[in-house]
Amino acid sequence: MKIICGPASMELAERVSALSGLGSVPVVFKIFPDGESYIRLDGSFEGEDVAIVQTTCPPAQDAKLFQLAFIADAAKRGGAKKVIAVVPYLAYARQDKLFLKGEGISVETVARMLKAAGLNELITFNIHSEPALEKFPFPAKTLSAIPLLADYFLQKGCKGAFALSPDKGAMHIAQQAQTVLGGEFGHLSKSRDRFTGQTVQSAEGLNVKDQTVIIFDDIISTGGTIVGATRILREQGAKHVFCACVHGLLIGDAEKRILEAGVEEIVGTDSVPGKFGKVSLAPLISRELKAQN
Ligand code: R5P
């Protein structure tokens, strides 16, 4: 198997190649003056399986998705046997059903497009809802980066910290973190108005007085969920509040708002490269691909 280093996840792909010992195929990449993407695969992989590592996070998630499709097409045309896509952040995964009349199912459109481009398999991380994977007309799986994030905090001296998920649906995330941190775990409750997007959070039966609390979530986007959760935790008398997410999008002034609410550190993975991508997914991806090789 060879690793194809997608332009959106170049560093991560190179790390995966180094850790796994699987050879890499560089991608020659440019953006034309009109904004369109050009890709060319600069290596040989005929008759081999390939794994394209390419995240599709904002900004420019549409361009990143098309680059992924173009790479899959080029890989198939170049004679790859099986084309696997490792897409740490999968764009459009949150629109996985019809919430309101008149909508489409965006993730299904993405899945069909990738199938048409030649993809045979997809691996992603902490997809927002697992049923979205059923929309893919080929094997698609989600891995969890939560143990890696919890381990980051363990190394920082947070053994025994309280692992909290900001809503009940993400309770399994807090539970995964708890197995690493060894403290208690729990959740807040959150409901969202589908028309206005407004959310309401509450904390029934939670007591985190004097505790170090780490909020674990799949995504931080506008930061509203973390800000609301942190206010509740501070009101309860939590001693320290940290937050960890797999996909740290942190749109607009999210970072400022989260820090002002009282979070001491924001930690994400290199699913979204940049300032918050402090924990690398490379060990997990490398293990997964080696197991398939
Ligand atoms: C939603 O249920 C997700 O798990 C996240 O909590 C949400 O997407 C975070 O969005 P925001 O940062 O905009 O509150």
mmCIF file of C-alpha atoms and ligand atoms in Angstrom:
data_model
loop_
_atom_site.group_PDB
_atom_site.id
_atom_site.type_symbol
_atom_site.label_atom_id
_atom_site.label_comp_id
_atom_site.label_asym_id
_atom_site.label_seq_id
_atom_site.Cartn_x
_atom_site.Cartn_y
_atom_site.Cartn_z
ATOM 1 C CA MET A 1 0.000 0.000 0.000
ATOM 2 C CA LYS A 2 1.131 3.589 -0.699
ATOM 3 C CA ILE A 3 0.111 6.816 1.014
ATOM 4 C CA ILE A 4 -1.011 9.661 -1.244
ATOM 5 C CA CYS A 5 -0.325 12.985 0.463
ATOM 6 C CA GLY A 6 -3.383 15.164 -0.202
ATOM 7 C CA PRO A 7 -2.622 18.907 -0.254
ATOM 8 C CA ALA A 8 -4.972 19.611 2.664
ATOM 9 C CA SER A 9 -3.206 17.107 4.968
ATOM 10 C CA MET A 10 0.338 17.041 3.678
ATOM 11 C CA GLU A 11 2.062 16.992 7.088
ATOM 12 C CA LEU A 12 -0.277 14.390 8.531
ATOM 13 C CA ALA A 13 0.128 12.154 5.468
ATOM 14 C CA GLU A 14 3.921 12.374 5.673
ATOM 15 C CA ARG A 15 3.773 11.462 9.361
ATOM 16 C CA VAL A 16 1.572 8.466 8.561
ATOM 17 C CA SER A 17 4.040 7.345 5.910
ATOM 18 C CA ALA A 18 7.001 7.717 8.296
ATOM 19 C CA LEU A 19 5.240 5.914 11.167
ATOM 20 C CA SER A 20 3.809 3.082 9.090
ATOM 21 C CA GLY A 21 6.801 2.577 6.830
ATOM 22 C CA LEU A 22 4.420 2.724 3.841
ATOM 23 C CA GLY A 23 5.882 4.620 0.879
ATOM 24 C CA SER A 24 4.326 7.907 -0.157
ATOM 25 C CA VAL A 25 3.171 9.377 -3.446
ATOM 26 C CA PRO A 26 3.560 13.169 -3.591
ATOM 27 C CA VAL A 27 0.788 15.213 -5.185
ATOM 28 C CA VAL A 28 1.724 18.049 -7.515
ATOM 29 C CA PHE A 29 -0.884 20.645 -6.691
ATOM 30 C CA LYS A 30 -1.790 24.159 -7.744
ATOM 31 C CA ILE A 31 -4.767 26.487 -7.859
ATOM 32 C CA PHE A 32 -5.424 28.075 -11.235
ATOM 33 C CA PRO A 33 -6.006 31.853 -11.383
ATOM 34 C CA ASP A 34 -9.769 31.224 -11.631
ATOM 35 C CA GLY A 35 -9.732 29.230 -8.377
ATOM 36 C CA GLU A 36 -9.920 25.698 -9.822
ATOM 37 C CA SER A 37 -7.665 22.952 -8.412
ATOM 38 C CA TYR A 38 -5.069 21.014 -10.416
ATOM 39 C CA ILE A 39 -3.551 17.771 -9.158
ATOM 40 C CA ARG A 40 -1.046 15.264 -10.560
ATOM 41 C CA LEU A 41 0.223 12.135 -8.837
ATOM 42 C CA ASP A 42 4.002 12.042 -8.944
ATOM 43 C CA GLY A 43 4.867 8.414 -8.254
ATOM 44 C CA SER A 44 4.130 4.817 -9.198
ATOM 45 C CA PHE A 45 1.467 2.675 -7.559
ATOM 46 C CA GLU A 46 0.170 0.493 -10.391
ATOM 47 C CA GLY A 47 -1.433 -2.684 -9.053
ATOM 48 C CA GLU A 48 -1.138 -1.478 -5.435
ATOM 49 C CA ASP A 49 -3.668 -0.249 -2.900
ATOM 50 C CA VAL A 50 -3.437 3.465 -2.135
ATOM 51 C CA ALA A 51 -4.640 5.512 0.834
ATOM 52 C CA ILE A 52 -5.297 9.196 0.129
ATOM 53 C CA VAL A 53 -4.944 11.310 3.277
ATOM 54 C CA GLN A 54 -6.939 14.494 2.725
ATOM 55 C CA THR A 55 -9.059 16.354 5.234
ATOM 56 C CA THR A 56 -12.016 18.435 4.050
ATOM 57 C CA CYS A 57 -12.264 21.008 6.806
ATOM 58 C CA PRO A 58 -13.012 24.705 6.330
ATOM 59 C CA PRO A 59 -11.841 26.997 4.888
ATOM 60 C CA ALA A 60 -12.501 25.920 1.283
ATOM 61 C CA GLN A 61 -14.007 22.536 2.147
ATOM 62 C CA ASP A 62 -15.666 22.334 -1.275
ATOM 63 C CA ALA A 63 -12.296 22.746 -3.026
ATOM 64 C CA LYS A 64 -10.758 20.140 -0.703
ATOM 65 C CA LEU A 65 -13.572 17.699 -1.515
ATOM 66 C CA PHE A 66 -13.031 18.168 -5.240
ATOM 67 C CA GLN A 67 -9.271 17.703 -4.797
ATOM 68 C CA LEU A 68 -10.017 14.404 -3.045
ATOM 69 C CA ALA A 69 -12.258 13.328 -5.912
ATOM 70 C CA PHE A 70 -9.645 14.343 -8.498
ATOM 71 C CA ILE A 71 -6.937 12.389 -6.651
ATOM 72 C CA ALA A 72 -9.184 9.310 -6.451
ATOM 73 C CA ASP A 73 -9.827 9.561 -10.192
ATOM 74 C CA ALA A 74 -6.114 9.987 -10.953
ATOM 75 C CA ALA A 75 -5.272 7.030 -8.700
ATOM 76 C CA LYS A 76 -7.783 4.759 -10.453
ATOM 77 C CA ARG A 77 -6.589 5.855 -13.884
ATOM 78 C CA GLY A 78 -2.995 5.262 -12.777
ATOM 79 C CA GLY A 79 -3.831 1.622 -12.013
ATOM 80 C CA ALA A 80 -4.396 1.602 -8.251
ATOM 81 C CA LYS A 81 -6.054 -1.635 -7.115
ATOM 82 C CA LYS A 82 -8.051 -0.241 -4.202
ATOM 83 C CA VAL A 83 -8.483 3.449 -3.407
ATOM 84 C CA ILE A 84 -9.013 4.231 0.280
ATOM 85 C CA ALA A 85 -9.688 7.774 1.446
ATOM 86 C CA VAL A 86 -8.606 8.791 4.942
ATOM 87 C CA VAL A 87 -10.644 11.941 5.502
ATOM 88 C CA PRO A 88 -10.109 13.042 9.108
ATOM 89 C CA TYR A 89 -12.773 15.768 8.970
ATOM 90 C CA LEU A 90 -15.578 14.860 6.633
ATOM 91 C CA ALA A 91 -17.343 17.949 5.317
ATOM 92 C CA TYR A 92 -21.157 17.915 5.190
ATOM 93 C CA ALA A 93 -21.399 14.949 7.588
ATOM 94 C CA ARG A 94 -23.822 16.876 9.794
ATOM 95 C CA GLN A 95 -26.505 17.066 7.076
ATOM 96 C CA ASP A 96 -27.187 13.335 7.170
ATOM 97 C CA LYS A 97 -30.978 13.419 7.058
ATOM 98 C CA LEU A 98 -33.883 15.672 6.157
ATOM 99 C CA PHE A 99 -34.342 17.970 9.137
ATOM 100 C CA LEU A 100 -36.764 20.300 7.336
ATOM 101 C CA LYS A 101 -38.944 19.815 4.270
ATOM 102 C CA GLY A 102 -37.207 20.909 1.086
ATOM 103 C CA GLU A 103 -33.660 20.034 2.196
ATOM 104 C CA GLY A 104 -31.287 17.538 0.568
ATOM 105 C CA ILE A 105 -29.011 14.987 2.252
ATOM 106 C CA SER A 106 -25.644 16.594 1.631
ATOM 107 C CA VAL A 107 -23.493 13.755 2.962
ATOM 108 C CA GLU A 108 -25.207 11.309 0.588
ATOM 109 C CA THR A 109 -24.420 13.564 -2.382
ATOM 110 C CA VAL A 110 -20.786 13.694 -1.244
ATOM 111 C CA ALA A 111 -20.720 9.894 -0.899
ATOM 112 C CA ARG A 112 -22.088 9.373 -4.417
ATOM 113 C CA MET A 113 -19.645 11.867 -5.863
ATOM 114 C CA LEU A 114 -16.706 10.080 -4.245
ATOM 115 C CA LYS A 115 -17.949 6.713 -5.476
ATOM 116 C CA ALA A 116 -18.182 8.109 -9.014
ATOM 117 C CA ALA A 117 -14.604 9.396 -8.697
ATOM 118 C CA GLY A 118 -13.350 5.871 -7.968
ATOM 119 C CA LEU A 119 -13.191 5.605 -4.184
ATOM 120 C CA ASN A 120 -13.516 2.095 -2.722
ATOM 121 C CA GLU A 121 -13.384 2.775 1.004
ATOM 122 C CA LEU A 122 -13.539 5.651 3.481
ATOM 123 C CA ILE A 123 -12.029 6.106 6.938
ATOM 124 C CA THR A 124 -12.936 9.173 8.963
ATOM 125 C CA PHE A 125 -12.744 10.304 12.596
ATOM 126 C CA ASN A 126 -15.514 10.900 15.115
ATOM 127 C CA ILE A 127 -18.143 11.508 12.512
ATOM 128 C CA HIS A 128 -20.925 13.543 14.061
ATOM 129 C CA SER A 129 -23.528 10.849 13.519
ATOM 130 C CA GLU A 130 -22.695 7.257 12.674
ATOM 131 C CA PRO A 131 -25.841 6.729 10.539
ATOM 132 C CA ALA A 132 -24.195 9.103 8.015
ATOM 133 C CA LEU A 133 -21.820 6.246 7.188
ATOM 134 C CA GLU A 134 -24.739 4.206 5.873
ATOM 135 C CA LYS A 135 -25.120 6.742 3.071
ATOM 136 C CA PHE A 136 -21.846 5.569 1.522
ATOM 137 C CA PRO A 137 -22.182 2.992 -1.254
ATOM 138 C CA PHE A 138 -18.870 1.368 -0.160
ATOM 139 C CA PRO A 139 -17.305 0.445 3.214
ATOM 140 C CA ALA A 140 -17.030 3.527 5.421
ATOM 141 C CA LYS A 141 -15.920 3.611 9.042
ATOM 142 C CA THR A 142 -15.262 6.131 11.785
ATOM 143 C CA LEU A 143 -12.409 5.875 14.289
ATOM 144 C CA SER A 144 -12.216 7.712 17.592
ATOM 145 C CA ALA A 145 -9.463 10.176 18.480
ATOM 146 C CA ILE A 146 -10.855 10.736 21.991
ATOM 147 C CA PRO A 147 -8.372 8.377 23.736
ATOM 148 C CA LEU A 148 -5.478 10.303 22.115
ATOM 149 C CA LEU A 149 -6.939 13.621 23.318
ATOM 150 C CA ALA A 150 -7.496 12.253 26.816
ATOM 151 C CA ASP A 151 -3.917 11.001 26.830
ATOM 152 C CA TYR A 152 -2.701 14.538 26.009
ATOM 153 C CA PHE A 153 -4.353 15.709 29.235
ATOM 154 C CA LEU A 154 -3.061 12.712 31.173
ATOM 155 C CA GLN A 155 0.493 13.682 30.155
ATOM 156 C CA LYS A 156 -0.285 17.229 31.346
ATOM 157 C CA GLY A 157 -1.041 15.922 34.827
ATOM 158 C CA CYS A 158 -4.855 15.792 34.614
ATOM 159 C CA LYS A 159 -5.196 12.219 35.924
ATOM 160 C CA GLY A 160 -8.595 11.849 37.586
ATOM 161 C CA ALA A 161 -10.119 14.888 35.833
ATOM 162 C CA PHE A 162 -13.882 14.928 35.213
ATOM 163 C CA ALA A 163 -14.672 14.106 31.543
ATOM 164 C CA LEU A 164 -17.766 15.967 30.371
ATOM 165 C CA SER A 165 -19.716 15.850 27.122
ATOM 166 C CA PRO A 166 -21.798 18.940 26.319
ATOM 167 C CA ASP A 167 -24.849 16.894 25.343
ATOM 168 C CA LYS A 168 -26.307 13.510 26.180
ATOM 169 C CA GLY A 169 -25.844 12.178 22.639
ATOM 170 C CA ALA A 170 -22.075 12.562 23.010
ATOM 171 C CA MET A 171 -21.947 10.721 26.353
ATOM 172 C CA HIS A 172 -19.950 7.873 24.774
ATOM 173 C CA ILE A 173 -17.195 10.418 24.085
ATOM 174 C CA ALA A 174 -16.931 11.366 27.767
ATOM 175 C CA GLN A 175 -16.953 7.679 28.639
ATOM 176 C CA GLN A 176 -14.041 6.951 26.276
ATOM 177 C CA ALA A 177 -12.066 9.815 27.837
ATOM 178 C CA GLN A 178 -12.858 8.593 31.328
ATOM 179 C CA THR A 179 -11.276 5.200 30.646
ATOM 180 C CA VAL A 180 -7.978 7.039 30.032
ATOM 181 C CA LEU A 181 -8.281 9.739 32.718
ATOM 182 C CA GLY A 182 -9.705 7.504 35.425
ATOM 183 C CA GLY A 183 -12.011 10.136 36.983
ATOM 184 C CA GLU A 184 -15.752 10.604 36.786
ATOM 185 C CA PHE A 185 -17.709 11.360 33.637
ATOM 186 C CA GLY A 186 -21.018 13.021 32.847
ATOM 187 C CA HIS A 187 -22.948 15.148 30.424
ATOM 188 C CA LEU A 188 -24.910 18.349 30.062
ATOM 189 C CA SER A 189 -28.189 18.520 28.153
ATOM 190 C CA LYS A 190 -28.556 20.588 25.004
ATOM 191 C CA SER A 191 -31.513 21.261 22.729
ATOM 192 C CA ARG A 192 -31.420 23.185 19.449
ATOM 193 C CA ASP A 193 -34.108 25.173 17.626
ATOM 194 C CA ARG A 194 -33.866 23.920 14.026
ATOM 195 C CA PHE A 195 -34.980 27.266 12.550
ATOM 196 C CA THR A 196 -32.921 29.750 14.573
ATOM 197 C CA GLY A 197 -30.040 27.406 15.484
ATOM 198 C CA GLN A 198 -30.286 28.675 19.105
ATOM 199 C CA THR A 199 -29.331 26.127 21.767
ATOM 200 C CA VAL A 200 -30.298 25.786 25.415
ATOM 201 C CA GLN A 201 -27.979 23.956 27.830
ATOM 202 C CA SER A 202 -28.648 22.636 31.320
ATOM 203 C CA ALA A 203 -26.913 20.518 33.944
ATOM 204 C CA GLU A 204 -29.289 18.252 35.833
ATOM 205 C CA GLY A 205 -27.646 16.127 38.508
ATOM 206 C CA LEU A 206 -24.117 17.359 37.777
ATOM 207 C CA ASN A 207 -21.755 18.509 40.531
ATOM 208 C CA VAL A 208 -18.246 19.521 39.549
ATOM 209 C CA LYS A 209 -17.398 21.815 42.482
ATOM 210 C CA ASP A 210 -13.597 22.049 42.953
ATOM 211 C CA GLN A 211 -12.976 19.584 40.124
ATOM 212 C CA THR A 212 -10.758 19.850 37.058
ATOM 213 C CA VAL A 213 -13.174 19.386 34.154
ATOM 214 C CA ILE A 214 -12.297 18.620 30.556
ATOM 215 C CA ILE A 215 -15.116 19.103 28.047
ATOM 216 C CA PHE A 216 -14.822 16.622 25.170
ATOM 217 C CA ASP A 217 -16.699 17.203 21.925
ATOM 218 C CA ASP A 218 -16.454 16.026 18.334
ATOM 219 C CA ILE A 219 -16.462 19.517 16.815
ATOM 220 C CA ILE A 220 -15.943 23.055 18.001
ATOM 221 C CA SER A 221 -17.371 25.337 15.358
ATOM 222 C CA THR A 222 -18.656 28.729 16.564
ATOM 223 C CA GLY A 223 -17.684 27.817 20.128
ATOM 224 C CA GLY A 224 -21.217 28.473 21.411
ATOM 225 C CA THR A 225 -21.563 24.978 22.894
ATOM 226 C CA ILE A 226 -18.276 25.218 24.813
ATOM 227 C CA VAL A 227 -18.958 28.779 26.000
ATOM 228 C CA GLY A 228 -22.374 27.751 27.363
ATOM 229 C CA ALA A 229 -20.973 24.629 29.010
ATOM 230 C CA THR A 230 -18.088 26.535 30.586
ATOM 231 C CA ARG A 231 -20.419 29.114 32.105
ATOM 232 C CA ILE A 232 -22.375 26.324 33.783
ATOM 233 C CA LEU A 233 -19.190 24.660 35.054
ATOM 234 C CA ARG A 234 -17.795 27.930 36.435
ATOM 235 C CA GLU A 235 -21.116 28.666 38.158
ATOM 236 C CA GLN A 236 -20.886 25.257 39.795
ATOM 237 C CA GLY A 237 -17.406 26.082 41.097
ATOM 238 C CA ALA A 238 -15.194 23.964 38.836
ATOM 239 C CA LYS A 239 -11.525 24.620 39.676
ATOM 240 C CA HIS A 240 -10.100 24.274 36.142
ATOM 241 C CA VAL A 241 -11.877 23.941 32.788
ATOM 242 C CA PHE A 242 -10.165 22.679 29.614
ATOM 243 C CA CYS A 243 -11.701 21.655 26.322
ATOM 244 C CA ALA A 244 -10.775 19.039 23.758
ATOM 245 C CA CYS A 245 -12.275 18.324 20.379
ATOM 246 C CA VAL A 246 -11.407 16.118 17.455
ATOM 247 C CA HIS A 247 -12.210 18.782 14.877
ATOM 248 C CA GLY A 248 -11.221 22.266 16.037
ATOM 249 C CA LEU A 249 -12.777 24.477 13.403
ATOM 250 C CA LEU A 250 -13.032 27.512 15.714
ATOM 251 C CA ILE A 251 -14.799 29.808 13.289
ATOM 252 C CA GLY A 252 -14.534 33.611 13.674
ATOM 253 C CA ASP A 253 -13.908 34.756 17.240
ATOM 254 C CA ALA A 254 -14.640 31.326 18.763
ATOM 255 C CA GLU A 255 -11.227 31.101 20.461
ATOM 256 C CA LYS A 256 -11.578 34.511 22.135
ATOM 257 C CA ARG A 257 -15.090 33.738 23.371
ATOM 258 C CA ILE A 258 -14.070 30.341 24.743
ATOM 259 C CA LEU A 259 -11.038 31.722 26.583
ATOM 260 C CA GLU A 260 -13.071 34.644 27.941
ATOM 261 C CA ALA A 261 -15.648 32.175 29.271
ATOM 262 C CA GLY A 262 -12.885 30.628 31.386
ATOM 263 C CA VAL A 263 -11.420 27.713 29.409
ATOM 264 C CA GLU A 264 -7.688 27.414 30.120
ATOM 265 C CA GLU A 265 -6.663 25.523 26.995
ATOM 266 C CA ILE A 266 -8.283 24.405 23.733
ATOM 267 C CA VAL A 267 -6.908 21.191 22.238
ATOM 268 C CA GLY A 268 -7.777 19.653 18.872
ATOM 269 C CA THR A 269 -6.252 17.180 16.440
ATOM 270 C CA ASP A 270 -4.539 17.651 13.085
ATOM 271 C CA SER A 271 -7.834 16.705 11.471
ATOM 272 C CA VAL A 272 -7.908 20.504 11.195
ATOM 273 C CA PRO A 273 -4.301 21.601 10.681
ATOM 274 C CA GLY A 274 -3.136 24.717 12.514
ATOM 275 C CA LYS A 275 -2.925 26.259 15.953
ATOM 276 C CA PHE A 276 -5.338 23.862 17.690
ATOM 277 C CA GLY A 277 -4.155 20.669 15.962
ATOM 278 C CA LYS A 278 -1.930 19.714 18.891
ATOM 279 C CA VAL A 279 -2.666 15.974 18.846
ATOM 280 C CA SER A 280 -1.757 14.006 15.739
ATOM 281 C CA LEU A 281 -4.006 11.318 14.298
ATOM 282 C CA ALA A 282 -0.986 9.750 12.581
ATOM 283 C CA PRO A 283 -0.540 6.838 15.048
ATOM 284 C CA LEU A 284 -4.176 5.744 14.662
ATOM 285 C CA ILE A 285 -4.205 6.092 10.874
ATOM 286 C CA SER A 286 -0.909 4.284 10.585
ATOM 287 C CA ARG A 287 -2.165 1.395 12.751
ATOM 288 C CA GLU A 288 -5.386 1.123 10.750
ATOM 289 C CA LEU A 289 -3.660 1.124 7.362
ATOM 290 C CA LYS A 290 -0.984 -1.341 8.447
ATOM 291 C CA ALA A 291 -3.708 -3.700 9.622
ATOM 292 C CA GLN A 292 -5.275 -3.516 6.153
ATOM 293 C CA ASN A 293 -2.017 -3.932 4.262
HETATM 294 C C1 R5P B 1 -23.188 19.229 17.961
HETATM 295 O O1 R5P B 1 -24.044 18.585 18.532
HETATM 296 C C2 R5P B 1 -21.723 18.944 18.020
HETATM 297 O O2 R5P B 1 -21.398 17.826 18.764
HETATM 298 C C3 R5P B 1 -20.972 20.148 18.550
HETATM 299 O O3 R5P B 1 -21.283 20.321 19.915
HETATM 300 C C4 R5P B 1 -21.319 21.368 17.783
HETATM 301 O O4 R5P B 1 -21.226 21.136 16.402
HETATM 302 C C5 R5P B 1 -20.425 22.500 18.171
HETATM 303 O O5 R5P B 1 -20.816 23.634 17.477
HETATM 304 P P1 R5P B 1 -20.572 25.065 18.074
HETATM 305 O O6 R5P B 1 -19.109 25.179 18.414
HETATM 306 O O7 R5P B 1 -20.966 25.995 16.956
HETATM 307 O O8 R5P B 1 -21.438 25.234 19.270
#
